[in-house]
Amino acid sequence: MAISLRAMSYFVTALRHGNIARAAGELNIAASAVSAAIDQIEAEFDLTLVTRQRARGIQATASGQAIARKFERLLEEYRAILAETEDLKQALSGTLRIGYYAPIAPAFLPRILRQSLPDPGAVRLELEECDNIRAQDGLLNGTYDIILFVSEDVRPMIEYDVLIDAPAYCLLPREHDLARHTSVTLAQIAQEPLVVLNRPVAAAYYAGLFKDARRAPQIAAYASSTEMVRSLVGAGHGVAILNMRPRTDVSYGGDDLATLPIADPLPALSLAIAYDRSRPRRLVQHVVDACRAHFAHPDQDRSIVTSNLTAPGATPPGAG
């Protein structure tokens, strides 16, 4: 039978008072509970740890004194752990582990973290890009404190909030003929070589957009990162369909890019955030709230492409 921390506490208190009744009074329990704890500990060690004297209370044997000292150290360590855990729970410090399946998370996450953490030096950030499945697995097994992911095929045990619904848009070189239009159709896109973001969820989503189209697009290239897609488009390999846009219209290669909304009614992809809501640390809740506030602000519409985000002097589709 294991010895509980409660039994250790009863034993130590009884020996400190030298009296079971006085120990019970301090602990606000029945004297029989203290006596039972002593009996249990003696049985567990198969040693006589106290001598009971009807008129004079109890007195520890040499073995009882040695075990009481060890119990006291264990109880002190336990109380220290509880105090440190409470400090960790309440502090805006420590390690924050975020798993993200958000192709342009680098465009918004560093800014959110910098603005929401009052003392960045007190927090060690561990950010890991992963696919949608691994992000959810990582939250469930404790690898991540927070995940940013696409809310498709979400595990039943994961509670999440949608931060933003991002409609599909077309990415193309700034000097492309279609860049002069205010929007573009899937039929027009299908006539162009297509660069596809080849990531779980994303690739299937983009392929599904053309399932009812009369003409399937010609795939010019697959790339596993958004920036490679943008660089391939900027270099003239084709056009692409994406959902969230960074704050720059220049690729890594230095090429100018244009973004156009797609006129067809298409399903959006939803960027979601999830964390353990049952017992969140203050740091985790603080950053989650900052992410919600960031996307609730009207200025964050720059993360998505809608019909009102068009270039000056643009013309309607099919014009020119």
PDB file of C-alpha atoms in Angstrom:
ATOM      1  CA  MET A   1       0.000   0.000   0.000  1.00  0.00           C
ATOM      2  CA  ALA A   2       1.419   3.405  -0.962  1.00  0.00           C
ATOM      3  CA  ILE A   3       1.791   6.064   1.709  1.00  0.00           C
ATOM      4  CA  SER A   4      -0.146   9.178   0.825  1.00  0.00           C
ATOM      5  CA  LEU A   5       1.023  12.743   1.334  1.00  0.00           C
ATOM      6  CA  ARG A   6      -1.952  13.188   3.651  1.00  0.00           C
ATOM      7  CA  ALA A   7      -0.809  10.289   5.855  1.00  0.00           C
ATOM      8  CA  MET A   8       2.719  11.757   5.926  1.00  0.00           C
ATOM      9  CA  SER A   9       1.300  15.102   7.008  1.00  0.00           C
ATOM     10  CA  TYR A  10      -0.773  13.491   9.789  1.00  0.00           C
ATOM     11  CA  PHE A  11       2.268  11.523  10.997  1.00  0.00           C
ATOM     12  CA  VAL A  12       4.605  14.538  11.057  1.00  0.00           C
ATOM     13  CA  THR A  13       2.026  16.726  12.809  1.00  0.00           C
ATOM     14  CA  ALA A  14       1.357  14.082  15.453  1.00  0.00           C
ATOM     15  CA  LEU A  15       5.062  13.697  16.208  1.00  0.00           C
ATOM     16  CA  ARG A  16       5.543  17.455  16.360  1.00  0.00           C
ATOM     17  CA  HIS A  17       2.770  17.776  18.982  1.00  0.00           C
ATOM     18  CA  GLY A  18       3.582  14.494  20.698  1.00  0.00           C
ATOM     19  CA  ASN A  19      -0.148  14.101  21.055  1.00  0.00           C
ATOM     20  CA  ILE A  20      -2.717  12.640  18.647  1.00  0.00           C
ATOM     21  CA  ALA A  21      -5.628  14.743  19.937  1.00  0.00           C
ATOM     22  CA  ARG A  22      -3.719  18.039  19.583  1.00  0.00           C
ATOM     23  CA  ALA A  23      -2.571  17.050  16.063  1.00  0.00           C
ATOM     24  CA  ALA A  24      -6.171  16.264  15.138  1.00  0.00           C
ATOM     25  CA  GLY A  25      -7.217  19.677  16.422  1.00  0.00           C
ATOM     26  CA  GLU A  26      -4.638  21.468  14.280  1.00  0.00           C
ATOM     27  CA  LEU A  27      -5.585  19.439  11.224  1.00  0.00           C
ATOM     28  CA  ASN A  28      -9.319  19.795  11.978  1.00  0.00           C
ATOM     29  CA  ILE A  29      -9.915  16.082  11.608  1.00  0.00           C
ATOM     30  CA  ALA A  30     -10.903  13.219  13.885  1.00  0.00           C
ATOM     31  CA  ALA A  31      -8.235  11.805  16.175  1.00  0.00           C
ATOM     32  CA  SER A  32      -8.977   8.349  14.775  1.00  0.00           C
ATOM     33  CA  ALA A  33      -7.772   9.518  11.320  1.00  0.00           C
ATOM     34  CA  VAL A  34      -4.395  10.535  12.783  1.00  0.00           C
ATOM     35  CA  SER A  35      -4.093   7.268  14.679  1.00  0.00           C
ATOM     36  CA  ALA A  36      -4.989   5.287  11.543  1.00  0.00           C
ATOM     37  CA  ALA A  37      -2.300   7.123   9.543  1.00  0.00           C
ATOM     38  CA  ILE A  38       0.341   6.199  12.106  1.00  0.00           C
ATOM     39  CA  ASP A  39      -0.813   2.581  12.082  1.00  0.00           C
ATOM     40  CA  GLN A  40      -0.696   2.476   8.279  1.00  0.00           C
ATOM     41  CA  ILE A  41       2.835   3.882   8.101  1.00  0.00           C
ATOM     42  CA  GLU A  42       4.100   1.503  10.774  1.00  0.00           C
ATOM     43  CA  ALA A  43       2.533  -1.423   8.892  1.00  0.00           C
ATOM     44  CA  GLU A  44       4.026  -0.276   5.596  1.00  0.00           C
ATOM     45  CA  PHE A  45       7.565  -0.124   7.038  1.00  0.00           C
ATOM     46  CA  ASP A  46       6.998  -3.026   9.456  1.00  0.00           C
ATOM     47  CA  LEU A  47       8.590  -0.894  12.183  1.00  0.00           C
ATOM     48  CA  THR A  48       7.505   0.577  15.499  1.00  0.00           C
ATOM     49  CA  LEU A  49       7.759   4.312  14.898  1.00  0.00           C
ATOM     50  CA  VAL A  50       6.014   5.711  17.983  1.00  0.00           C
ATOM     51  CA  THR A  51       5.381   4.608  21.527  1.00  0.00           C
ATOM     52  CA  ARG A  52       1.945   5.384  22.877  1.00  0.00           C
ATOM     53  CA  GLN A  53       1.635   6.404  26.517  1.00  0.00           C
ATOM     54  CA  ARG A  54      -1.871   6.816  27.833  1.00  0.00           C
ATOM     55  CA  ALA A  55      -1.120   9.823  30.003  1.00  0.00           C
ATOM     56  CA  ARG A  56       1.805  11.356  28.138  1.00  0.00           C
ATOM     57  CA  GLY A  57       0.697  11.058  24.501  1.00  0.00           C
ATOM     58  CA  ILE A  58       3.083   9.622  21.916  1.00  0.00           C
ATOM     59  CA  GLN A  59       6.842   9.691  21.489  1.00  0.00           C
ATOM     60  CA  ALA A  60       8.845   8.918  18.335  1.00  0.00           C
ATOM     61  CA  THR A  61      11.312   6.081  18.322  1.00  0.00           C
ATOM     62  CA  ALA A  62      14.696   6.613  16.652  1.00  0.00           C
ATOM     63  CA  SER A  63      13.278   5.092  13.462  1.00  0.00           C
ATOM     64  CA  GLY A  64      10.191   7.305  13.765  1.00  0.00           C
ATOM     65  CA  GLN A  65      12.333  10.441  14.081  1.00  0.00           C
ATOM     66  CA  ALA A  66      14.379   9.495  10.993  1.00  0.00           C
ATOM     67  CA  ILE A  67      11.271   8.804   8.893  1.00  0.00           C
ATOM     68  CA  ALA A  68       9.565  11.986  10.122  1.00  0.00           C
ATOM     69  CA  ARG A  69      12.560  14.051   8.912  1.00  0.00           C
ATOM     70  CA  LYS A  70      12.353  12.420   5.490  1.00  0.00           C
ATOM     71  CA  PHE A  71       8.595  13.001   5.349  1.00  0.00           C
ATOM     72  CA  GLU A  72       9.117  16.680   6.247  1.00  0.00           C
ATOM     73  CA  ARG A  73      11.550  17.110   3.352  1.00  0.00           C
ATOM     74  CA  LEU A  74       9.116  15.427   0.956  1.00  0.00           C
ATOM     75  CA  LEU A  75       6.247  17.633   2.139  1.00  0.00           C
ATOM     76  CA  GLU A  76       8.399  20.773   1.777  1.00  0.00           C
ATOM     77  CA  GLU A  77       9.302  19.769  -1.767  1.00  0.00           C
ATOM     78  CA  TYR A  78       5.638  19.125  -2.540  1.00  0.00           C
ATOM     79  CA  ARG A  79       4.589  22.538  -1.208  1.00  0.00           C
ATOM     80  CA  ALA A  80       7.375  24.183  -3.216  1.00  0.00           C
ATOM     81  CA  ILE A  81       6.214  22.440  -6.390  1.00  0.00           C
ATOM     82  CA  LEU A  82       2.658  23.668  -5.801  1.00  0.00           C
ATOM     83  CA  ALA A  83       3.882  27.240  -5.329  1.00  0.00           C
ATOM     84  CA  GLU A  84       6.104  27.138  -8.406  1.00  0.00           C
ATOM     85  CA  THR A  85       3.309  25.630 -10.505  1.00  0.00           C
ATOM     86  CA  GLU A  86       0.940  28.402  -9.457  1.00  0.00           C
ATOM     87  CA  ASP A  87       3.574  30.979 -10.374  1.00  0.00           C
ATOM     88  CA  LEU A  88       4.029  29.294 -13.764  1.00  0.00           C
ATOM     89  CA  LYS A  89       0.293  29.236 -14.366  1.00  0.00           C
ATOM     90  CA  GLN A  90      -0.117  32.934 -13.588  1.00  0.00           C
ATOM     91  CA  ALA A  91       3.099  34.345 -15.053  1.00  0.00           C
ATOM     92  CA  LEU A  92       3.571  35.882 -18.493  1.00  0.00           C
ATOM     93  CA  SER A  93       6.853  34.013 -18.753  1.00  0.00           C
ATOM     94  CA  GLY A  94       8.265  30.600 -19.517  1.00  0.00           C
ATOM     95  CA  THR A  95       8.284  28.578 -22.723  1.00  0.00           C
ATOM     96  CA  LEU A  96       5.492  28.961 -25.267  1.00  0.00           C
ATOM     97  CA  ARG A  97       5.259  26.245 -27.912  1.00  0.00           C
ATOM     98  CA  ILE A  98       3.195  26.996 -31.019  1.00  0.00           C
ATOM     99  CA  GLY A  99       2.580  24.623 -33.892  1.00  0.00           C
ATOM    100  CA  TYR A 100       1.261  26.290 -37.014  1.00  0.00           C
ATOM    101  CA  TYR A 101      -0.198  25.073 -40.266  1.00  0.00           C
ATOM    102  CA  ALA A 102      -0.834  28.513 -41.646  1.00  0.00           C
ATOM    103  CA  PRO A 103       1.106  29.126 -44.850  1.00  0.00           C
ATOM    104  CA  ILE A 104       1.649  32.811 -44.092  1.00  0.00           C
ATOM    105  CA  ALA A 105       1.848  32.686 -40.293  1.00  0.00           C
ATOM    106  CA  PRO A 106       5.234  34.493 -40.523  1.00  0.00           C
ATOM    107  CA  ALA A 107       3.300  37.485 -41.882  1.00  0.00           C
ATOM    108  CA  PHE A 108       1.262  37.999 -38.713  1.00  0.00           C
ATOM    109  CA  LEU A 109       2.388  35.759 -35.834  1.00  0.00           C
ATOM    110  CA  PRO A 110       5.708  37.471 -34.954  1.00  0.00           C
ATOM    111  CA  ARG A 111       3.955  40.849 -34.794  1.00  0.00           C
ATOM    112  CA  ILE A 112       1.187  39.500 -32.563  1.00  0.00           C
ATOM    113  CA  LEU A 113       3.718  37.934 -30.206  1.00  0.00           C
ATOM    114  CA  ARG A 114       5.868  41.074 -30.055  1.00  0.00           C
ATOM    115  CA  GLN A 115       2.908  43.325 -29.275  1.00  0.00           C
ATOM    116  CA  SER A 116       1.236  40.985 -26.776  1.00  0.00           C
ATOM    117  CA  LEU A 117       4.227  39.979 -24.650  1.00  0.00           C
ATOM    118  CA  PRO A 118       5.176  42.822 -22.278  1.00  0.00           C
ATOM    119  CA  ASP A 119       8.644  41.384 -21.670  1.00  0.00           C
ATOM    120  CA  PRO A 120       9.756  39.275 -24.662  1.00  0.00           C
ATOM    121  CA  GLY A 121      12.937  38.319 -22.823  1.00  0.00           C
ATOM    122  CA  ALA A 122      10.856  36.477 -20.211  1.00  0.00           C
ATOM    123  CA  VAL A 123       9.343  34.130 -22.794  1.00  0.00           C
ATOM    124  CA  ARG A 124      11.153  31.558 -24.876  1.00  0.00           C
ATOM    125  CA  LEU A 125       9.250  30.947 -28.102  1.00  0.00           C
ATOM    126  CA  GLU A 126       9.319  27.570 -29.828  1.00  0.00           C
ATOM    127  CA  LEU A 127       7.517  27.867 -33.183  1.00  0.00           C
ATOM    128  CA  GLU A 128       7.205  24.875 -35.484  1.00  0.00           C
ATOM    129  CA  GLU A 129       5.636  24.688 -38.931  1.00  0.00           C
ATOM    130  CA  CYS A 130       3.748  21.441 -39.375  1.00  0.00           C
ATOM    131  CA  ASP A 131       0.896  19.940 -41.350  1.00  0.00           C
ATOM    132  CA  ASN A 132      -2.720  20.078 -40.214  1.00  0.00           C
ATOM    133  CA  ILE A 133      -2.729  16.557 -38.762  1.00  0.00           C
ATOM    134  CA  ARG A 134       0.532  16.944 -36.881  1.00  0.00           C
ATOM    135  CA  ALA A 135      -0.619  20.259 -35.437  1.00  0.00           C
ATOM    136  CA  GLN A 136      -3.714  18.622 -33.938  1.00  0.00           C
ATOM    137  CA  ASP A 137      -1.776  15.584 -32.718  1.00  0.00           C
ATOM    138  CA  GLY A 138       0.770  17.916 -31.119  1.00  0.00           C
ATOM    139  CA  LEU A 139      -1.923  19.770 -29.193  1.00  0.00           C
ATOM    140  CA  LEU A 140      -3.472  16.538 -27.939  1.00  0.00           C
ATOM    141  CA  ASN A 141      -0.181  14.988 -26.819  1.00  0.00           C
ATOM    142  CA  GLY A 142       1.162  18.165 -25.201  1.00  0.00           C
ATOM    143  CA  THR A 143       3.850  19.030 -27.750  1.00  0.00           C
ATOM    144  CA  TYR A 144       2.212  22.407 -28.454  1.00  0.00           C
ATOM    145  CA  ASP A 145       0.492  24.900 -26.174  1.00  0.00           C
ATOM    146  CA  ILE A 146      -1.290  26.584 -29.086  1.00  0.00           C
ATOM    147  CA  ILE A 147      -1.921  25.560 -32.680  1.00  0.00           C
ATOM    148  CA  LEU A 148      -2.899  27.580 -35.751  1.00  0.00           C
ATOM    149  CA  PHE A 149      -4.446  25.366 -38.384  1.00  0.00           C
ATOM    150  CA  VAL A 150      -7.107  25.025 -41.058  1.00  0.00           C
ATOM    151  CA  SER A 151     -10.430  23.936 -39.602  1.00  0.00           C
ATOM    152  CA  GLU A 152     -10.925  21.009 -41.977  1.00  0.00           C
ATOM    153  CA  ASP A 153     -11.336  17.466 -40.595  1.00  0.00           C
ATOM    154  CA  VAL A 154     -10.865  18.660 -37.012  1.00  0.00           C
ATOM    155  CA  ARG A 155     -10.484  15.947 -34.376  1.00  0.00           C
ATOM    156  CA  PRO A 156     -13.686  15.691 -32.269  1.00  0.00           C
ATOM    157  CA  MET A 157     -11.798  16.346 -29.011  1.00  0.00           C
ATOM    158  CA  ILE A 158     -10.292  19.652 -30.201  1.00  0.00           C
ATOM    159  CA  GLU A 159     -12.156  22.865 -29.405  1.00  0.00           C
ATOM    160  CA  TYR A 160     -11.192  25.770 -31.633  1.00  0.00           C
ATOM    161  CA  ASP A 161     -12.099  29.286 -32.695  1.00  0.00           C
ATOM    162  CA  VAL A 162     -12.099  30.463 -36.294  1.00  0.00           C
ATOM    163  CA  LEU A 163      -9.898  33.555 -36.593  1.00  0.00           C
ATOM    164  CA  ILE A 164     -10.663  34.414 -40.186  1.00  0.00           C
ATOM    165  CA  ASP A 165     -12.412  32.966 -43.237  1.00  0.00           C
ATOM    166  CA  ALA A 166     -10.086  33.402 -46.189  1.00  0.00           C
ATOM    167  CA  PRO A 167     -11.611  33.226 -49.687  1.00  0.00           C
ATOM    168  CA  ALA A 168      -9.526  31.914 -52.570  1.00  0.00           C
ATOM    169  CA  TYR A 169      -7.743  34.487 -54.709  1.00  0.00           C
ATOM    170  CA  CYS A 170      -5.539  34.406 -57.794  1.00  0.00           C
ATOM    171  CA  LEU A 171      -1.859  35.289 -57.600  1.00  0.00           C
ATOM    172  CA  LEU A 172      -0.141  36.335 -60.821  1.00  0.00           C
ATOM    173  CA  PRO A 173       2.805  38.394 -62.066  1.00  0.00           C
ATOM    174  CA  ARG A 174       2.209  42.131 -61.870  1.00  0.00           C
ATOM    175  CA  GLU A 175       2.722  42.483 -65.640  1.00  0.00           C
ATOM    176  CA  HIS A 176       0.314  39.673 -66.562  1.00  0.00           C
ATOM    177  CA  ASP A 177      -2.598  40.739 -68.774  1.00  0.00           C
ATOM    178  CA  LEU A 178      -5.140  39.601 -66.188  1.00  0.00           C
ATOM    179  CA  ALA A 179      -3.528  41.839 -63.553  1.00  0.00           C
ATOM    180  CA  ARG A 180      -5.364  44.818 -65.070  1.00  0.00           C
ATOM    181  CA  HIS A 181      -8.736  43.301 -64.176  1.00  0.00           C
ATOM    182  CA  THR A 182     -10.692  43.784 -60.937  1.00  0.00           C
ATOM    183  CA  SER A 183     -11.313  40.051 -60.613  1.00  0.00           C
ATOM    184  CA  VAL A 184     -10.757  36.816 -62.470  1.00  0.00           C
ATOM    185  CA  THR A 185     -12.822  33.669 -63.070  1.00  0.00           C
ATOM    186  CA  LEU A 186     -11.900  30.010 -62.713  1.00  0.00           C
ATOM    187  CA  ALA A 187     -12.370  29.653 -66.476  1.00  0.00           C
ATOM    188  CA  GLN A 188      -9.707  32.299 -67.044  1.00  0.00           C
ATOM    189  CA  ILE A 189      -7.386  30.680 -64.511  1.00  0.00           C
ATOM    190  CA  ALA A 190      -7.843  27.298 -66.192  1.00  0.00           C
ATOM    191  CA  GLN A 191      -6.343  28.751 -69.365  1.00  0.00           C
ATOM    192  CA  GLU A 192      -3.104  29.542 -67.536  1.00  0.00           C
ATOM    193  CA  PRO A 193      -0.344  27.234 -66.261  1.00  0.00           C
ATOM    194  CA  LEU A 194      -1.043  26.668 -62.558  1.00  0.00           C
ATOM    195  CA  VAL A 195       1.444  26.595 -59.677  1.00  0.00           C
ATOM    196  CA  VAL A 196      -0.050  24.539 -56.829  1.00  0.00           C
ATOM    197  CA  LEU A 197       0.683  24.753 -53.117  1.00  0.00           C
ATOM    198  CA  ASN A 198       1.255  21.064 -52.435  1.00  0.00           C
ATOM    199  CA  ARG A 199       0.412  20.833 -48.733  1.00  0.00           C
ATOM    200  CA  PRO A 200      -2.078  18.562 -46.958  1.00  0.00           C
ATOM    201  CA  VAL A 201      -5.577  20.076 -47.036  1.00  0.00           C
ATOM    202  CA  ALA A 202      -4.437  22.841 -49.416  1.00  0.00           C
ATOM    203  CA  ALA A 203      -3.736  20.650 -52.472  1.00  0.00           C
ATOM    204  CA  ALA A 204      -7.063  18.826 -52.152  1.00  0.00           C
ATOM    205  CA  TYR A 205      -8.872  22.131 -51.619  1.00  0.00           C
ATOM    206  CA  TYR A 206      -7.390  23.726 -54.742  1.00  0.00           C
ATOM    207  CA  ALA A 207      -8.067  20.635 -56.847  1.00  0.00           C
ATOM    208  CA  GLY A 208     -11.669  20.618 -55.627  1.00  0.00           C
ATOM    209  CA  LEU A 209     -12.228  24.170 -56.860  1.00  0.00           C
ATOM    210  CA  PHE A 210     -12.033  22.903 -60.438  1.00  0.00           C
ATOM    211  CA  LYS A 211     -14.167  19.766 -60.033  1.00  0.00           C
ATOM    212  CA  ASP A 212     -17.146  21.399 -61.768  1.00  0.00           C
ATOM    213  CA  ALA A 213     -15.094  23.369 -64.287  1.00  0.00           C
ATOM    214  CA  ARG A 214     -15.324  22.464 -67.954  1.00  0.00           C
ATOM    215  CA  ARG A 215     -11.583  22.643 -68.276  1.00  0.00           C
ATOM    216  CA  ALA A 216      -9.015  21.452 -65.766  1.00  0.00           C
ATOM    217  CA  PRO A 217      -5.922  23.633 -65.439  1.00  0.00           C
ATOM    218  CA  GLN A 218      -2.499  22.574 -66.650  1.00  0.00           C
ATOM    219  CA  ILE A 219      -0.241  22.067 -63.622  1.00  0.00           C
ATOM    220  CA  ALA A 220       3.063  23.816 -64.227  1.00  0.00           C
ATOM    221  CA  ALA A 221       4.622  23.166 -60.799  1.00  0.00           C
ATOM    222  CA  TYR A 222       3.989  21.908 -57.296  1.00  0.00           C
ATOM    223  CA  ALA A 223       5.679  23.579 -54.321  1.00  0.00           C
ATOM    224  CA  SER A 224       5.442  22.799 -50.621  1.00  0.00           C
ATOM    225  CA  SER A 225       5.806  26.377 -49.352  1.00  0.00           C
ATOM    226  CA  THR A 226       3.800  29.507 -50.011  1.00  0.00           C
ATOM    227  CA  GLU A 227       6.912  31.560 -50.693  1.00  0.00           C
ATOM    228  CA  MET A 228       8.121  29.097 -53.323  1.00  0.00           C
ATOM    229  CA  VAL A 229       4.701  29.307 -54.963  1.00  0.00           C
ATOM    230  CA  ARG A 230       4.948  33.100 -54.940  1.00  0.00           C
ATOM    231  CA  SER A 231       8.490  33.029 -56.336  1.00  0.00           C
ATOM    232  CA  LEU A 232       7.526  30.620 -59.128  1.00  0.00           C
ATOM    233  CA  VAL A 233       4.597  32.853 -60.062  1.00  0.00           C
ATOM    234  CA  GLY A 234       6.791  35.961 -59.953  1.00  0.00           C
ATOM    235  CA  ALA A 235       9.327  34.286 -62.226  1.00  0.00           C
ATOM    236  CA  GLY A 236       6.622  33.578 -64.825  1.00  0.00           C
ATOM    237  CA  HIS A 237       5.999  29.849 -64.328  1.00  0.00           C
ATOM    238  CA  GLY A 238       2.243  30.386 -64.110  1.00  0.00           C
ATOM    239  CA  VAL A 239      -0.489  31.682 -61.823  1.00  0.00           C
ATOM    240  CA  ALA A 240      -1.611  30.311 -58.458  1.00  0.00           C
ATOM    241  CA  ILE A 241      -4.624  30.140 -56.183  1.00  0.00           C
ATOM    242  CA  LEU A 242      -4.030  30.938 -52.519  1.00  0.00           C
ATOM    243  CA  ASN A 243      -6.151  32.055 -49.566  1.00  0.00           C
ATOM    244  CA  MET A 244      -4.136  34.340 -47.304  1.00  0.00           C
ATOM    245  CA  ARG A 245      -1.767  37.021 -48.450  1.00  0.00           C
ATOM    246  CA  PRO A 246       1.384  38.421 -46.824  1.00  0.00           C
ATOM    247  CA  ARG A 247       1.881  42.150 -46.396  1.00  0.00           C
ATOM    248  CA  THR A 248       4.182  42.416 -49.380  1.00  0.00           C
ATOM    249  CA  ASP A 249       3.491  42.131 -53.104  1.00  0.00           C
ATOM    250  CA  VAL A 250       7.105  41.228 -53.872  1.00  0.00           C
ATOM    251  CA  SER A 251       8.373  37.634 -53.977  1.00  0.00           C
ATOM    252  CA  TYR A 252      11.625  36.411 -52.444  1.00  0.00           C
ATOM    253  CA  GLY A 253      13.042  36.648 -55.950  1.00  0.00           C
ATOM    254  CA  GLY A 254      12.244  40.365 -56.090  1.00  0.00           C
ATOM    255  CA  ASP A 255       9.424  40.032 -58.638  1.00  0.00           C
ATOM    256  CA  ASP A 256       6.272  42.152 -58.382  1.00  0.00           C
ATOM    257  CA  LEU A 257       3.056  40.226 -57.832  1.00  0.00           C
ATOM    258  CA  ALA A 258      -0.637  40.996 -58.152  1.00  0.00           C
ATOM    259  CA  THR A 259      -3.596  39.511 -56.270  1.00  0.00           C
ATOM    260  CA  LEU A 260      -7.107  39.325 -57.708  1.00  0.00           C
ATOM    261  CA  PRO A 261     -10.334  38.089 -56.139  1.00  0.00           C
ATOM    262  CA  ILE A 262     -12.016  35.182 -57.928  1.00  0.00           C
ATOM    263  CA  ALA A 263     -15.496  36.010 -59.189  1.00  0.00           C
ATOM    264  CA  ASP A 264     -16.858  32.449 -58.906  1.00  0.00           C
ATOM    265  CA  PRO A 265     -18.649  31.532 -55.648  1.00  0.00           C
ATOM    266  CA  LEU A 266     -16.043  29.341 -53.955  1.00  0.00           C
ATOM    267  CA  PRO A 267     -15.685  27.911 -50.444  1.00  0.00           C
ATOM    268  CA  ALA A 268     -13.234  29.696 -48.173  1.00  0.00           C
ATOM    269  CA  LEU A 269     -10.578  28.152 -45.964  1.00  0.00           C
ATOM    270  CA  SER A 270     -10.837  28.983 -42.260  1.00  0.00           C
ATOM    271  CA  LEU A 271      -7.781  29.779 -40.149  1.00  0.00           C
ATOM    272  CA  ALA A 272      -8.443  28.492 -36.627  1.00  0.00           C
ATOM    273  CA  ILE A 273      -6.721  28.563 -33.257  1.00  0.00           C
ATOM    274  CA  ALA A 274      -6.891  25.870 -30.576  1.00  0.00           C
ATOM    275  CA  TYR A 275      -5.443  25.295 -27.093  1.00  0.00           C
ATOM    276  CA  ASP A 276      -6.250  23.341 -23.945  1.00  0.00           C
ATOM    277  CA  ARG A 277      -9.180  25.313 -22.564  1.00  0.00           C
ATOM    278  CA  SER A 278      -9.538  23.285 -19.375  1.00  0.00           C
ATOM    279  CA  ARG A 279      -6.490  24.639 -17.500  1.00  0.00           C
ATOM    280  CA  PRO A 280      -4.678  27.199 -19.672  1.00  0.00           C
ATOM    281  CA  ARG A 281      -1.628  28.997 -18.372  1.00  0.00           C
ATOM    282  CA  ARG A 282      -2.022  32.745 -18.238  1.00  0.00           C
ATOM    283  CA  LEU A 283       0.636  33.108 -20.967  1.00  0.00           C
ATOM    284  CA  VAL A 284      -1.263  30.787 -23.315  1.00  0.00           C
ATOM    285  CA  GLN A 285      -4.602  32.532 -22.749  1.00  0.00           C
ATOM    286  CA  HIS A 286      -2.949  35.930 -23.209  1.00  0.00           C
ATOM    287  CA  VAL A 287      -1.515  35.034 -26.627  1.00  0.00           C
ATOM    288  CA  VAL A 288      -4.745  33.346 -27.766  1.00  0.00           C
ATOM    289  CA  ASP A 289      -6.688  36.492 -26.861  1.00  0.00           C
ATOM    290  CA  ALA A 290      -4.143  38.603 -28.762  1.00  0.00           C
ATOM    291  CA  CYS A 291      -4.607  36.445 -31.878  1.00  0.00           C
ATOM    292  CA  ARG A 292      -8.386  36.832 -31.651  1.00  0.00           C
ATOM    293  CA  ALA A 293      -8.073  40.593 -31.249  1.00  0.00           C
ATOM    294  CA  HIS A 294      -5.671  40.851 -34.187  1.00  0.00           C
ATOM    295  CA  PHE A 295      -8.071  39.270 -36.640  1.00  0.00           C
ATOM    296  CA  ALA A 296     -11.121  41.009 -35.174  1.00  0.00           C
ATOM    297  CA  HIS A 297      -9.605  44.380 -36.108  1.00  0.00           C
ATOM    298  CA  PRO A 298     -10.885  45.761 -39.451  1.00  0.00           C
ATOM    299  CA  ASP A 299      -7.341  46.526 -40.665  1.00  0.00           C
ATOM    300  CA  GLN A 300      -6.580  42.808 -40.763  1.00  0.00           C
ATOM    301  CA  ASP A 301      -8.661  42.501 -43.961  1.00  0.00           C
ATOM    302  CA  ARG A 302      -5.269  42.919 -45.647  1.00  0.00           C
ATOM    303  CA  SER A 303      -4.700  39.247 -44.858  1.00  0.00           C
ATOM    304  CA  ILE A 304      -7.358  38.263 -47.352  1.00  0.00           C
ATOM    305  CA  VAL A 305      -8.246  39.329 -50.884  1.00  0.00           C
ATOM    306  CA  THR A 306     -11.779  40.523 -51.551  1.00  0.00           C
ATOM    307  CA  SER A 307     -13.356  42.525 -54.310  1.00  0.00           C
ATOM    308  CA  ASN A 308     -12.442  45.840 -52.636  1.00  0.00           C
ATOM    309  CA  LEU A 309      -8.704  44.992 -52.630  1.00  0.00           C
ATOM    310  CA  THR A 310      -7.875  45.876 -56.216  1.00  0.00           C
ATOM    311  CA  ALA A 311      -5.097  47.785 -57.824  1.00  0.00           C
ATOM    312  CA  PRO A 312      -5.626  51.404 -58.872  1.00  0.00           C
ATOM    313  CA  GLY A 313      -6.693  51.688 -62.497  1.00  0.00           C
ATOM    314  CA  ALA A 314      -7.826  48.050 -62.682  1.00  0.00           C
ATOM    315  CA  THR A 315     -10.425  47.102 -65.304  1.00  0.00           C
ATOM    316  CA  PRO A 316     -13.242  44.564 -65.132  1.00  0.00           C
ATOM    317  CA  PRO A 317     -12.583  40.959 -66.193  1.00  0.00           C
ATOM    318  CA  GLY A 318     -12.539  40.537 -69.944  1.00  0.00           C
ATOM    319  CA  ALA A 319     -11.907  44.229 -70.577  1.00  0.00           C
ATOM    320  CA  GLY A 320      -8.915  45.604 -72.483  1.00  0.00           C
TER     321      GLY A 320
END
